[in-house]
Short mmCIF file of C-alpha atoms and ligand atoms in Angstrom, two decimals:
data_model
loop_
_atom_site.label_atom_id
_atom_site.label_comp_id
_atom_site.label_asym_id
_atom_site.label_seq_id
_atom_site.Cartn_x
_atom_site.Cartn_y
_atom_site.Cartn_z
CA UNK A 10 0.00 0.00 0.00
CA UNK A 11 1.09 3.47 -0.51
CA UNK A 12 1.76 5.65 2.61
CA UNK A 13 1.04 9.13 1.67
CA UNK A 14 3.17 11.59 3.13
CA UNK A 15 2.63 15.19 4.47
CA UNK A 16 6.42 17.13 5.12
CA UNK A 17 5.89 19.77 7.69
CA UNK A 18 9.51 22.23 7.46
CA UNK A 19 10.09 19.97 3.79
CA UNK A 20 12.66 23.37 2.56
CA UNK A 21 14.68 22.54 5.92
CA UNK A 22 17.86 20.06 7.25
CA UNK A 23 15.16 17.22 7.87
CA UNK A 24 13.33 17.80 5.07
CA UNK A 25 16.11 17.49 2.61
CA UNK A 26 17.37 14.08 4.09
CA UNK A 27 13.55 12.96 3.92
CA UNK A 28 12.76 14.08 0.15
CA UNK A 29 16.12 12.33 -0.98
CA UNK A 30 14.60 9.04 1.01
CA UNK A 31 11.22 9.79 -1.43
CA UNK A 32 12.33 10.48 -4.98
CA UNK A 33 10.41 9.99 -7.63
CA UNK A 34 11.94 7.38 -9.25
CA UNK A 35 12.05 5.30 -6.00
CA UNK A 36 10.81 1.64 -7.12
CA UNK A 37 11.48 -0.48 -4.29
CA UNK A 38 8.57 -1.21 -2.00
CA UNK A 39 7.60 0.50 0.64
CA UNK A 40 5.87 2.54 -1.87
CA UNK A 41 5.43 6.52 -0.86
CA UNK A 42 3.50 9.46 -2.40
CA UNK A 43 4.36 13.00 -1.21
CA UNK A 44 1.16 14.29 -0.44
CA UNK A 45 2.08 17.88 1.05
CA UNK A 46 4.92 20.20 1.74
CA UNK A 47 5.72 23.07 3.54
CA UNK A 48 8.07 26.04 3.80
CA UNK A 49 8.03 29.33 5.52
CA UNK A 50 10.69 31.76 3.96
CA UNK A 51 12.78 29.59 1.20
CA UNK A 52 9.65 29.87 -1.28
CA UNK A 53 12.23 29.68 -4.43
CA UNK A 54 13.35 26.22 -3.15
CA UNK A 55 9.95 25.16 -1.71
CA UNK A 56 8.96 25.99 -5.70
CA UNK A 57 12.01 23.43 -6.77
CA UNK A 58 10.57 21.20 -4.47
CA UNK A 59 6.78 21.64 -5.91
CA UNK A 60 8.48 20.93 -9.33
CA UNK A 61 10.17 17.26 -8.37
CA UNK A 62 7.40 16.02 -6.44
CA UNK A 63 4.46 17.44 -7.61
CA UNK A 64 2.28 17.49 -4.10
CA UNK A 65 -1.38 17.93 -4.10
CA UNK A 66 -1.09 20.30 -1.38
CA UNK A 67 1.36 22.86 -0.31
CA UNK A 68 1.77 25.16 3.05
CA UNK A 69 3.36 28.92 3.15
CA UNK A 70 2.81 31.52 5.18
CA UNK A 71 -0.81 33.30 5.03
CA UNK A 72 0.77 36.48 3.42
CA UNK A 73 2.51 34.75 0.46
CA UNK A 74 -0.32 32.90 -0.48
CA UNK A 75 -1.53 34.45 -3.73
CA UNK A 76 1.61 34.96 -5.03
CA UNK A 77 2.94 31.85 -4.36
CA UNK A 78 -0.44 29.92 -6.37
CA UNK A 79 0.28 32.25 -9.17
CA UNK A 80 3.86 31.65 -9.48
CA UNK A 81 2.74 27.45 -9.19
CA UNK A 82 0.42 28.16 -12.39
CA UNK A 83 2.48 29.39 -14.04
CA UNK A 84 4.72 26.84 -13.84
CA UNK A 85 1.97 24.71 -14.96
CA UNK A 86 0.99 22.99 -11.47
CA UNK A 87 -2.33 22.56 -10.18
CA UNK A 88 -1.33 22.75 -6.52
CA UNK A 89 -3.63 23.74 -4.04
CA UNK A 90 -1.81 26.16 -1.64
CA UNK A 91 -2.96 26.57 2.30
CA UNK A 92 -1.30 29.25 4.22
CA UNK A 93 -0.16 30.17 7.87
CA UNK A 94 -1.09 28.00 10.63
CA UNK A 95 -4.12 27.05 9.57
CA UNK A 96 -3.15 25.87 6.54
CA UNK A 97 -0.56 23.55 8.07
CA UNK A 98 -3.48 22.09 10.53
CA UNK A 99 -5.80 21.19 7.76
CA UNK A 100 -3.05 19.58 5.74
CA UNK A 101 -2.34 17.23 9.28
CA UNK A 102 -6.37 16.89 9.27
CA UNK A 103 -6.49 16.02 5.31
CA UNK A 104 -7.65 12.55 5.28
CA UNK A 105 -5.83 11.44 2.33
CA UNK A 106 -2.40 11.97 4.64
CA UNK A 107 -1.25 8.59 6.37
CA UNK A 108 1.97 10.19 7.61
CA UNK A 109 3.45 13.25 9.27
CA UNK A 110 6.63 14.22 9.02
CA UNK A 111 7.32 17.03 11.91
CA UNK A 112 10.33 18.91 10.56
CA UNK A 113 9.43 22.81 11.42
CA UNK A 114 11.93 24.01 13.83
CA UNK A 115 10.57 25.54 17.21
CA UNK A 116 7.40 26.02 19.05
CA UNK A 117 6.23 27.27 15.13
CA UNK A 118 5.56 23.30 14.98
CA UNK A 119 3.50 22.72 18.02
CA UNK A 120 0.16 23.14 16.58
CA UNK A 121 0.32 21.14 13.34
CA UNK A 122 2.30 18.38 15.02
CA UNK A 123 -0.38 17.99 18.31
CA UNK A 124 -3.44 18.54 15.60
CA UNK A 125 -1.74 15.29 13.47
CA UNK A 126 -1.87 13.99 17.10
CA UNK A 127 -5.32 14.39 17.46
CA UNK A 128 -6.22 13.18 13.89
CA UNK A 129 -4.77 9.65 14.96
CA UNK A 130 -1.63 10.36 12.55
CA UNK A 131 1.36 8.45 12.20
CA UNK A 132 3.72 11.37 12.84
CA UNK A 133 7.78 11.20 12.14
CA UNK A 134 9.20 13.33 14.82
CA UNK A 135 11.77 15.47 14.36
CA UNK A 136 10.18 18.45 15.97
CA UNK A 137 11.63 17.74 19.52
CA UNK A 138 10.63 21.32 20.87
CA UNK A 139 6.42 20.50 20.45
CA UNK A 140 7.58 17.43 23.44
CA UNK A 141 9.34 19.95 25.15
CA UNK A 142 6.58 22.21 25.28
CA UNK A 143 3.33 20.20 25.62
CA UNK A 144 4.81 16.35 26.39
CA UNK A 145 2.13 15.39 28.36
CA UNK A 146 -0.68 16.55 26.20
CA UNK A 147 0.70 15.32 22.99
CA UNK A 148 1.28 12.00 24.60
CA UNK A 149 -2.34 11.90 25.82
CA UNK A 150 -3.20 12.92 21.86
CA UNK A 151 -1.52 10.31 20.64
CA UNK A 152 -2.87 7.53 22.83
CA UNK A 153 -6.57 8.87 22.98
CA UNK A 154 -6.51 9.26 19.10
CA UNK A 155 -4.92 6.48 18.17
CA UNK A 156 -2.18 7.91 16.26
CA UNK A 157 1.77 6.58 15.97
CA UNK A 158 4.89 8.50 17.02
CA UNK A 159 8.01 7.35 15.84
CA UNK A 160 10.88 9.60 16.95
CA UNK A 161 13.38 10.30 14.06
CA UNK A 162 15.86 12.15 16.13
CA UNK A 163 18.54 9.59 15.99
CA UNK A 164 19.15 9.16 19.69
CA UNK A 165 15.19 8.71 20.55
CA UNK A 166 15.23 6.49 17.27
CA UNK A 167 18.30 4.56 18.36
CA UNK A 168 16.37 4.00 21.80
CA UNK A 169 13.08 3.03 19.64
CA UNK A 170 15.51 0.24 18.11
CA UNK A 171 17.00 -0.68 21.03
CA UNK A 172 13.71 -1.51 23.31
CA UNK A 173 11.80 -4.84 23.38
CA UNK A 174 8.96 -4.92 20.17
CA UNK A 175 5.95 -4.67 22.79
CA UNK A 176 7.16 -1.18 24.07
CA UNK A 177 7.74 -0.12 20.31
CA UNK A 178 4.19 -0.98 19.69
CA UNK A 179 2.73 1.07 22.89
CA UNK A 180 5.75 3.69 23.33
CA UNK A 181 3.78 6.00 25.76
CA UNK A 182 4.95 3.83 28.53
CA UNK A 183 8.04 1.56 29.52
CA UNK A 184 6.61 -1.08 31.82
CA UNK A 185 10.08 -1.22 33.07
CA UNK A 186 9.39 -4.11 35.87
CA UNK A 187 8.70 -6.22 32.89
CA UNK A 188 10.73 -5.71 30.10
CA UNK A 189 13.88 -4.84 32.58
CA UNK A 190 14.35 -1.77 30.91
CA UNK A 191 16.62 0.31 33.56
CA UNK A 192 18.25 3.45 32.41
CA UNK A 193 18.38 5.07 28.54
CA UNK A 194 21.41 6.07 27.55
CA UNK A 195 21.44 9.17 25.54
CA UNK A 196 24.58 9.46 23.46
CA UNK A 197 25.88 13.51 23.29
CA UNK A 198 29.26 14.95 20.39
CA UNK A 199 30.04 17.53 22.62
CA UNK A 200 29.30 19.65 19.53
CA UNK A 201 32.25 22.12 18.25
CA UNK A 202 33.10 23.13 21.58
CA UNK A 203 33.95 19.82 23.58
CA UNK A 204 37.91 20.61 24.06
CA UNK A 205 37.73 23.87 24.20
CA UNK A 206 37.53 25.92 27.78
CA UNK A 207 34.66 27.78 28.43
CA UNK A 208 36.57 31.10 28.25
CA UNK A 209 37.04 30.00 24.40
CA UNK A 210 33.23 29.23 24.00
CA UNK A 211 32.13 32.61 25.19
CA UNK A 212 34.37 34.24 22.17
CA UNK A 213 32.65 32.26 19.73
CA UNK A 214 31.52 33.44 16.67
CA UNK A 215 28.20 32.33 15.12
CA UNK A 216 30.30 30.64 11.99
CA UNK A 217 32.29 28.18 14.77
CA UNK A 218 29.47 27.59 16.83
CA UNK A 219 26.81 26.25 14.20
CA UNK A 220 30.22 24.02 12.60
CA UNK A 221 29.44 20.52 13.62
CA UNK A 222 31.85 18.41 13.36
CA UNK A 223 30.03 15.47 13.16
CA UNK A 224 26.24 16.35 11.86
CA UNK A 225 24.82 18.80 8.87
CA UNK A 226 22.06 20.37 10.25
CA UNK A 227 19.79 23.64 10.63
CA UNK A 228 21.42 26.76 12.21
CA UNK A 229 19.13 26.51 15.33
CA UNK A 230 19.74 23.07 16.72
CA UNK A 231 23.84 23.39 15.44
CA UNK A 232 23.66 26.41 18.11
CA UNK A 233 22.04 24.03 20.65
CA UNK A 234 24.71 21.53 20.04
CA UNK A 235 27.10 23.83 20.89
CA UNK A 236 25.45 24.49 23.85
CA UNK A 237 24.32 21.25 24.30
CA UNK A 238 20.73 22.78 25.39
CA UNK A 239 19.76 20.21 22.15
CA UNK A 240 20.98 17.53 24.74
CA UNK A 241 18.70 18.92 27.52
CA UNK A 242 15.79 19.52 24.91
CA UNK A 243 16.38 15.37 24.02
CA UNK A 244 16.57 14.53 27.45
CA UNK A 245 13.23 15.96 28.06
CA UNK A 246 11.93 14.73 24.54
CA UNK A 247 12.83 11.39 25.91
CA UNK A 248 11.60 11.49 29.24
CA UNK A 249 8.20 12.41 27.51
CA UNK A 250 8.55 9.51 24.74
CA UNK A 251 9.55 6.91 27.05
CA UNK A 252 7.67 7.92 30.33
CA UNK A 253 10.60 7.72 32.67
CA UNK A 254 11.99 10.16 35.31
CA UNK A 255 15.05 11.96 34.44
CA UNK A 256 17.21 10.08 36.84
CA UNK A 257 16.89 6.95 34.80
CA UNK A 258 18.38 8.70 31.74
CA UNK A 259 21.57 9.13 31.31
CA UNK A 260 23.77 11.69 28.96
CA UNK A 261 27.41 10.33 28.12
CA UNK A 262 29.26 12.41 25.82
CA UNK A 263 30.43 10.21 22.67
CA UNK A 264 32.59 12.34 20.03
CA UNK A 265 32.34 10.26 17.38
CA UNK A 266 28.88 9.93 17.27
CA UNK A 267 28.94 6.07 16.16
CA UNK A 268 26.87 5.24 18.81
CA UNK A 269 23.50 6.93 18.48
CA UNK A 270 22.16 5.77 21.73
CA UNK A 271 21.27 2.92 24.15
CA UNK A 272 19.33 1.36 26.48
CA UNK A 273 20.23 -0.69 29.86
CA UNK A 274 19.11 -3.39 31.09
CA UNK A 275 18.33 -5.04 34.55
CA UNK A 276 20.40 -7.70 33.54
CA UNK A 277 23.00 -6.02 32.94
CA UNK A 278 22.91 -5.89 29.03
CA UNK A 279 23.44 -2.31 26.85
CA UNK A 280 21.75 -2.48 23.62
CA UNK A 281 23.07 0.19 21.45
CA UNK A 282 22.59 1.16 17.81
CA UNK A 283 25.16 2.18 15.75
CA UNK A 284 25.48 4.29 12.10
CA UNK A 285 27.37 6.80 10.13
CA UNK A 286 26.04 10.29 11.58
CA UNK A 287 23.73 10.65 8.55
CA UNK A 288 19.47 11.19 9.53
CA UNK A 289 18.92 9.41 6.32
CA UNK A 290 19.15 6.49 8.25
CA UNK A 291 16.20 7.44 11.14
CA UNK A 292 14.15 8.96 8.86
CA UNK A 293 14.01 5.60 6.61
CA UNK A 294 13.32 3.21 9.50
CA UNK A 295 10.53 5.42 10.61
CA UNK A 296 9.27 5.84 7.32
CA UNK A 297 9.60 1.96 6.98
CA UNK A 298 8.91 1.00 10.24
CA UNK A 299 8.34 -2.09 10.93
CA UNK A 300 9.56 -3.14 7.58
CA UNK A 301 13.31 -1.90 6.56
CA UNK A 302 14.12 -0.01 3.48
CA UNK A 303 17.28 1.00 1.36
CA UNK A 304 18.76 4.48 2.37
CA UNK A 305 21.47 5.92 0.55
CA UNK A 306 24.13 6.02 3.73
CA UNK A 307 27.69 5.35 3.77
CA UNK A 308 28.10 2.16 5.58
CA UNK A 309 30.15 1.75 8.91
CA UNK A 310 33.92 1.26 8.12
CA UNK A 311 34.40 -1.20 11.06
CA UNK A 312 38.02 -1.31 10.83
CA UNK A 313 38.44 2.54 9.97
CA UNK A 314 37.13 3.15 13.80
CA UNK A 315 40.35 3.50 15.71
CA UNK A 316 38.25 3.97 18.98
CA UNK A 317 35.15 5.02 20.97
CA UNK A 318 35.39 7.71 23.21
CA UNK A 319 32.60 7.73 26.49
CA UNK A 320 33.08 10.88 28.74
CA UNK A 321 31.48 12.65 31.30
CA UNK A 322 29.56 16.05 30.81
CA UNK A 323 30.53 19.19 32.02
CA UNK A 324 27.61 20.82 33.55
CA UNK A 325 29.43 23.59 34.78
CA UNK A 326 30.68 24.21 30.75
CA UNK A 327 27.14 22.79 29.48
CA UNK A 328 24.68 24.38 31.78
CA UNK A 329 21.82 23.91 29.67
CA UNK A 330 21.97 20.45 30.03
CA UNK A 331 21.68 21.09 34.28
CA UNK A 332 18.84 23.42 33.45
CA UNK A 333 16.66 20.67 31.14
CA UNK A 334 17.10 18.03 34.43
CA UNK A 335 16.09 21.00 36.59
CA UNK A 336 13.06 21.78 34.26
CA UNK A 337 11.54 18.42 34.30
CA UNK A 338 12.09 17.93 37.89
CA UNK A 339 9.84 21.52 38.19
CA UNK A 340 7.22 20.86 35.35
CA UNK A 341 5.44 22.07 32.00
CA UNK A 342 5.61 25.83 32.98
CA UNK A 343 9.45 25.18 33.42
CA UNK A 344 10.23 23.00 30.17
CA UNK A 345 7.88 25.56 28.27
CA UNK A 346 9.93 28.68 29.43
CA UNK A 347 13.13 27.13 28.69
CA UNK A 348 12.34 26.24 25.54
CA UNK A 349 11.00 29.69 24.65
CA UNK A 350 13.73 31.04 26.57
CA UNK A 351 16.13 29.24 24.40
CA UNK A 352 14.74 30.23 21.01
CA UNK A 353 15.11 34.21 22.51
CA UNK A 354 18.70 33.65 23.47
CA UNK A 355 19.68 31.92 20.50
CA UNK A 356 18.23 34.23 18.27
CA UNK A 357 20.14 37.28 19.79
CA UNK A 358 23.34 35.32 19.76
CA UNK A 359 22.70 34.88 15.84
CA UNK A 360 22.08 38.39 15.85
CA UNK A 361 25.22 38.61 17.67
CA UNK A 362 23.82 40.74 20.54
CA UNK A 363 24.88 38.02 23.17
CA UNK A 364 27.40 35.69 23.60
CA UNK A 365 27.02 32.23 23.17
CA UNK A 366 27.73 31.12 26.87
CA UNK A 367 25.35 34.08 27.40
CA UNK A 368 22.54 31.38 26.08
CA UNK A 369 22.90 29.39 29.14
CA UNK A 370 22.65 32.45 31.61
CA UNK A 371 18.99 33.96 30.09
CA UNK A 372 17.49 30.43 29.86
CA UNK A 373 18.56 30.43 33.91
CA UNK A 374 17.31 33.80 34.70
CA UNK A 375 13.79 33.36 32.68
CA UNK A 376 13.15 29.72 34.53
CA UNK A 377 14.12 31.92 37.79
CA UNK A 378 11.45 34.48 36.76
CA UNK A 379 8.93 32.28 35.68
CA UNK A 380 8.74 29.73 38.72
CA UNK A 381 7.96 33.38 40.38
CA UNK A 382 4.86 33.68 38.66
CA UNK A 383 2.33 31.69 39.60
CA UNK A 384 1.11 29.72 36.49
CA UNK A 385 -0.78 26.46 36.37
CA UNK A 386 0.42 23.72 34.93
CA UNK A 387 -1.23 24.65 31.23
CA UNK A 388 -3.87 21.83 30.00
CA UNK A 389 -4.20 23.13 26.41
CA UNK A 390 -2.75 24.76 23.84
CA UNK A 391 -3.80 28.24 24.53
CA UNK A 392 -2.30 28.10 28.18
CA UNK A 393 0.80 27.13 26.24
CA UNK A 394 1.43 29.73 24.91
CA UNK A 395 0.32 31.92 27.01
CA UNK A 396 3.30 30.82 29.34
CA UNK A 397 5.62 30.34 25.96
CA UNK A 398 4.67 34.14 25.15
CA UNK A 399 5.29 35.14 28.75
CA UNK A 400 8.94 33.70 28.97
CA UNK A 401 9.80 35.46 25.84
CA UNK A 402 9.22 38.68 27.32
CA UNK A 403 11.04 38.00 30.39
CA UNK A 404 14.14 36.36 27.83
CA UNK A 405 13.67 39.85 25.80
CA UNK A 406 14.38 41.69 28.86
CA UNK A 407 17.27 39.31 29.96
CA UNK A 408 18.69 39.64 26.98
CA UNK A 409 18.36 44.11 27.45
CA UNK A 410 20.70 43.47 30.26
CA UNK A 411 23.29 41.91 29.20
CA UNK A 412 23.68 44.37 26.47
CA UNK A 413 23.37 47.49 28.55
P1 NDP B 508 15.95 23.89 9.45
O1 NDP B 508 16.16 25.25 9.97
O2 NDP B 508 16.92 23.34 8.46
O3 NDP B 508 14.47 23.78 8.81
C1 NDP B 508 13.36 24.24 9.51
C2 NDP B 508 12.10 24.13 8.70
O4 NDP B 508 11.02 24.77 9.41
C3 NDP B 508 12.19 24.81 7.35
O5 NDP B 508 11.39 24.12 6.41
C4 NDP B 508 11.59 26.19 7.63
O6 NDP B 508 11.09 26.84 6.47
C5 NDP B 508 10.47 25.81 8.57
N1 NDP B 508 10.06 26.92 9.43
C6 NDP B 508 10.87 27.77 10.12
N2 NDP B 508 10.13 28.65 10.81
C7 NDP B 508 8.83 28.37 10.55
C8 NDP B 508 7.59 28.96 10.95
N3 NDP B 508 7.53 30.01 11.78
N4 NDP B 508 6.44 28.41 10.46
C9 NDP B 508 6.48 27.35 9.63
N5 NDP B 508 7.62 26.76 9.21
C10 NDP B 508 8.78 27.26 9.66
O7 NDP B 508 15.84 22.92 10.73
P2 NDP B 508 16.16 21.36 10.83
O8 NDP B 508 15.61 20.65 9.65
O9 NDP B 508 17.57 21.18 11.22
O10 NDP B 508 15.30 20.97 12.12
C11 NDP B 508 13.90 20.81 12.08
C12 NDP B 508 13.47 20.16 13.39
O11 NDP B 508 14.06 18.86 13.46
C13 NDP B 508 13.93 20.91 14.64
O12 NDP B 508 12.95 20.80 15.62
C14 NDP B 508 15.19 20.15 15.07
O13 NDP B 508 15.42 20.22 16.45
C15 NDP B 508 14.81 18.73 14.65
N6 NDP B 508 15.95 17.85 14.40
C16 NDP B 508 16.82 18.14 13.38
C17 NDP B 508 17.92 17.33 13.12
C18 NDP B 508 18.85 17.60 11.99
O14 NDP B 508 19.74 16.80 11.74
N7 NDP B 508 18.69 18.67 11.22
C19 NDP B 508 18.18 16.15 13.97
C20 NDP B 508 17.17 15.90 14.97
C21 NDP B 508 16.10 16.74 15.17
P3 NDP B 508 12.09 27.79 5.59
O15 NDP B 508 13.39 27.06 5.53
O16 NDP B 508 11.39 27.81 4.24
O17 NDP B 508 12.16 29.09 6.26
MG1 MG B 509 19.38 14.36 18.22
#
């Protein structure tokens, strides 16, 4: 049977590495038909894209709707084009979609991926931040409606490999006393940054902090690397996913990011999964899951690995990954303002306003702030972003005073 796909953020990182999975001329079975893409401010490429894969349905923001149909017709394409947020929702709603894949970056993705959710989706998630946000309501989503979650970041996806087949079949909870499951493992680079002294980090320029050494990705979560605040986003991403306290995960930084995660058991076995650092390989299990496909990946050169390197974080160096245990410990109005907190911070350092170990010091102040006020854990979406909206002020101001 055909899957027909929906790509949510299809002109980004993810998107790229999932469109290469879904050309055209693709024969071998599983057999996939992209349904719908979506891009916010690379229109030209999202046009490119439109060309190769003729979709029935495409998503832009509600201001460059018009022009954006007129520049599809005359290219010849009868594409129906949506725009905004709404747009994005009713392409997650469209009935004709069978999969999801959740590839906008930032709390921009929360509503379309907790409305495919609700319409029982099976949803590829790459969107770590809508977890981070609203974990325990898009949890509930996805078990009230039905719908599948299959995490393609590659350490949540590594775990997903890793556990026994009847927790990959219900993955909104670990029934740890019988399976054994007894810690995760999440697997961290260390990011551009790992060897260098903290005094080094805060000179860091925006070109040598989103420089992976190991991964090609977006500018925003190559800044969180270097942070490592993506660490502390995962860690809460996972605690969500797997429904387990933070104390049974564990971060252990890996620099050669071979190992993409693992999981420990009671009996004293580590399962662990292992690949070239290349999301091609997630992204196809998910999308084949629980089949396998082909995926155009460099294999492993076994004999080319001189070694594996396991070491210890350093909080003080890699506060944000302190903060994320902190913010689970405290709850949604926490994880929510660090997350929004984050996306402030990160943007001023891009806009070179702050410095990059500033990031660290205005997701701390805002959490301070925000456990101040007295909000309710939220139960929707509105309260969401409510708080989400709130944190960004106090991050705005944070951010005032450093400069001044
Ligand atoms: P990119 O920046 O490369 O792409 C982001 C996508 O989101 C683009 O399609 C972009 O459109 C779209 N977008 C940005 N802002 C908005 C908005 N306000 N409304 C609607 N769409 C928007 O990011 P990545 O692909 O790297 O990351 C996407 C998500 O996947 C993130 O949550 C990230 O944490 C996660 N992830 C990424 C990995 C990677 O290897 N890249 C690994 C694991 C997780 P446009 O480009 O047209 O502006
Ligand atoms: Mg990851």
């Amino acid at each position: 049977m055909t899957q027909r796909v929906a790509i949510l953020g299809a002109t980004g990182s993810i998107g790229d590495s999932t469109l290469a999975l879904l050309e055209p001329n693709q024969t071998l079975p599983p057999s996939f038909e992209v349904y719908a893409l979506s891009g916010h401010s690379r229109l030209d490429k999202l046009l490119s894209l439109c060309q190769q894969f003729r979709p029935s349905r495409v998503a832009v923001p509600e201001a460059a709707v018009s022009e954006f149909a007129s520049r599809l017709s005359q290219c010849g394409l009868d594409i129906e084009v949506v725009g905004g947020q709404a747009g994005l929702i009713s392409i997650v709603q469209d009935s004709a979609v069978d999969t999801v894949v959740a590839a906008i970056v930032g709390s921009a993705g929360l509503p379309s991926t907790l409305a495919a959710a609700q319409a029982g989706k099976r949803i590829l998630l790459a969107n770590k931040e809508a977890l981070v946000m609203a974990g325990s309501i898009m949890m509930k989503a996805v078990k009230d409606n039905g719908a599948t979650l299959l995490p393609i970041d590659s350490e949540h996806n590594a775990i997903f490999q890793c556990l026994p087949a009847a927790i990959q079949q219900d993955n909104t909870q670990i029934h740890q006393s019988s399976y054994g499951v007894k810690k995760l493992w999440l697997t961290a680079s260390g990011g551009p940054f790992l060897r260098q002294s903290y005094e080094e980090m805060s000179q860091a320029s925006v070109a040598q902090a989103v420089n992976h050494p190991n991964w090609s990705m977006g500018q925003k979560i190559s800044i969180d690397s270097a942070t490592m605040m993506n660490k502390g986003l995962e860690l809460i991403e996972a605690a969500h996913l797997f429904d387990l306290p933070e104390s049974q995960i564990e971060v252990v930084m890996h620099p050669q990011s071979i190992i993409h995660s693992m999981v420990e058991y009671s009996d004293g076995s580590y399962l662990a999964q292992l690949g070239s650092p290349d999301m091609k390989t997630p992204i196809a299990h998910a999308l084949a899951y629980p089949e396998r496909m082909q995926a155009p990946v460099k294999p492993l050169d076994l004999f080319d690995l001189a070694a594996l390197e396991f070491l210890r974080p350093d909080l003080d160096k890699f506060a944000c990954l302190r903060l994320a245990r902190s913010a689970i410990r405290a709850g949604m109005v926490a994880t929510i303002s660090l997350n929004a907190a984050n996306e402030i911070a990160v943007q001023a350092f891009i806009d070179e306003q702050v410095k990059l170990t500033d990031i660290a010091l205005i997701n701390e102040r805002t959490m301070d702030k925000m456990g101040e006020l007295s909000f309710e854990a939220p139960q929707q979406i509105e309260e969401i972003i409510e708080v989400d909206q709130r944190a960004r002020q106090v991050a705005l101001a944070e951010v005032a005073a450093l400069r001044s």
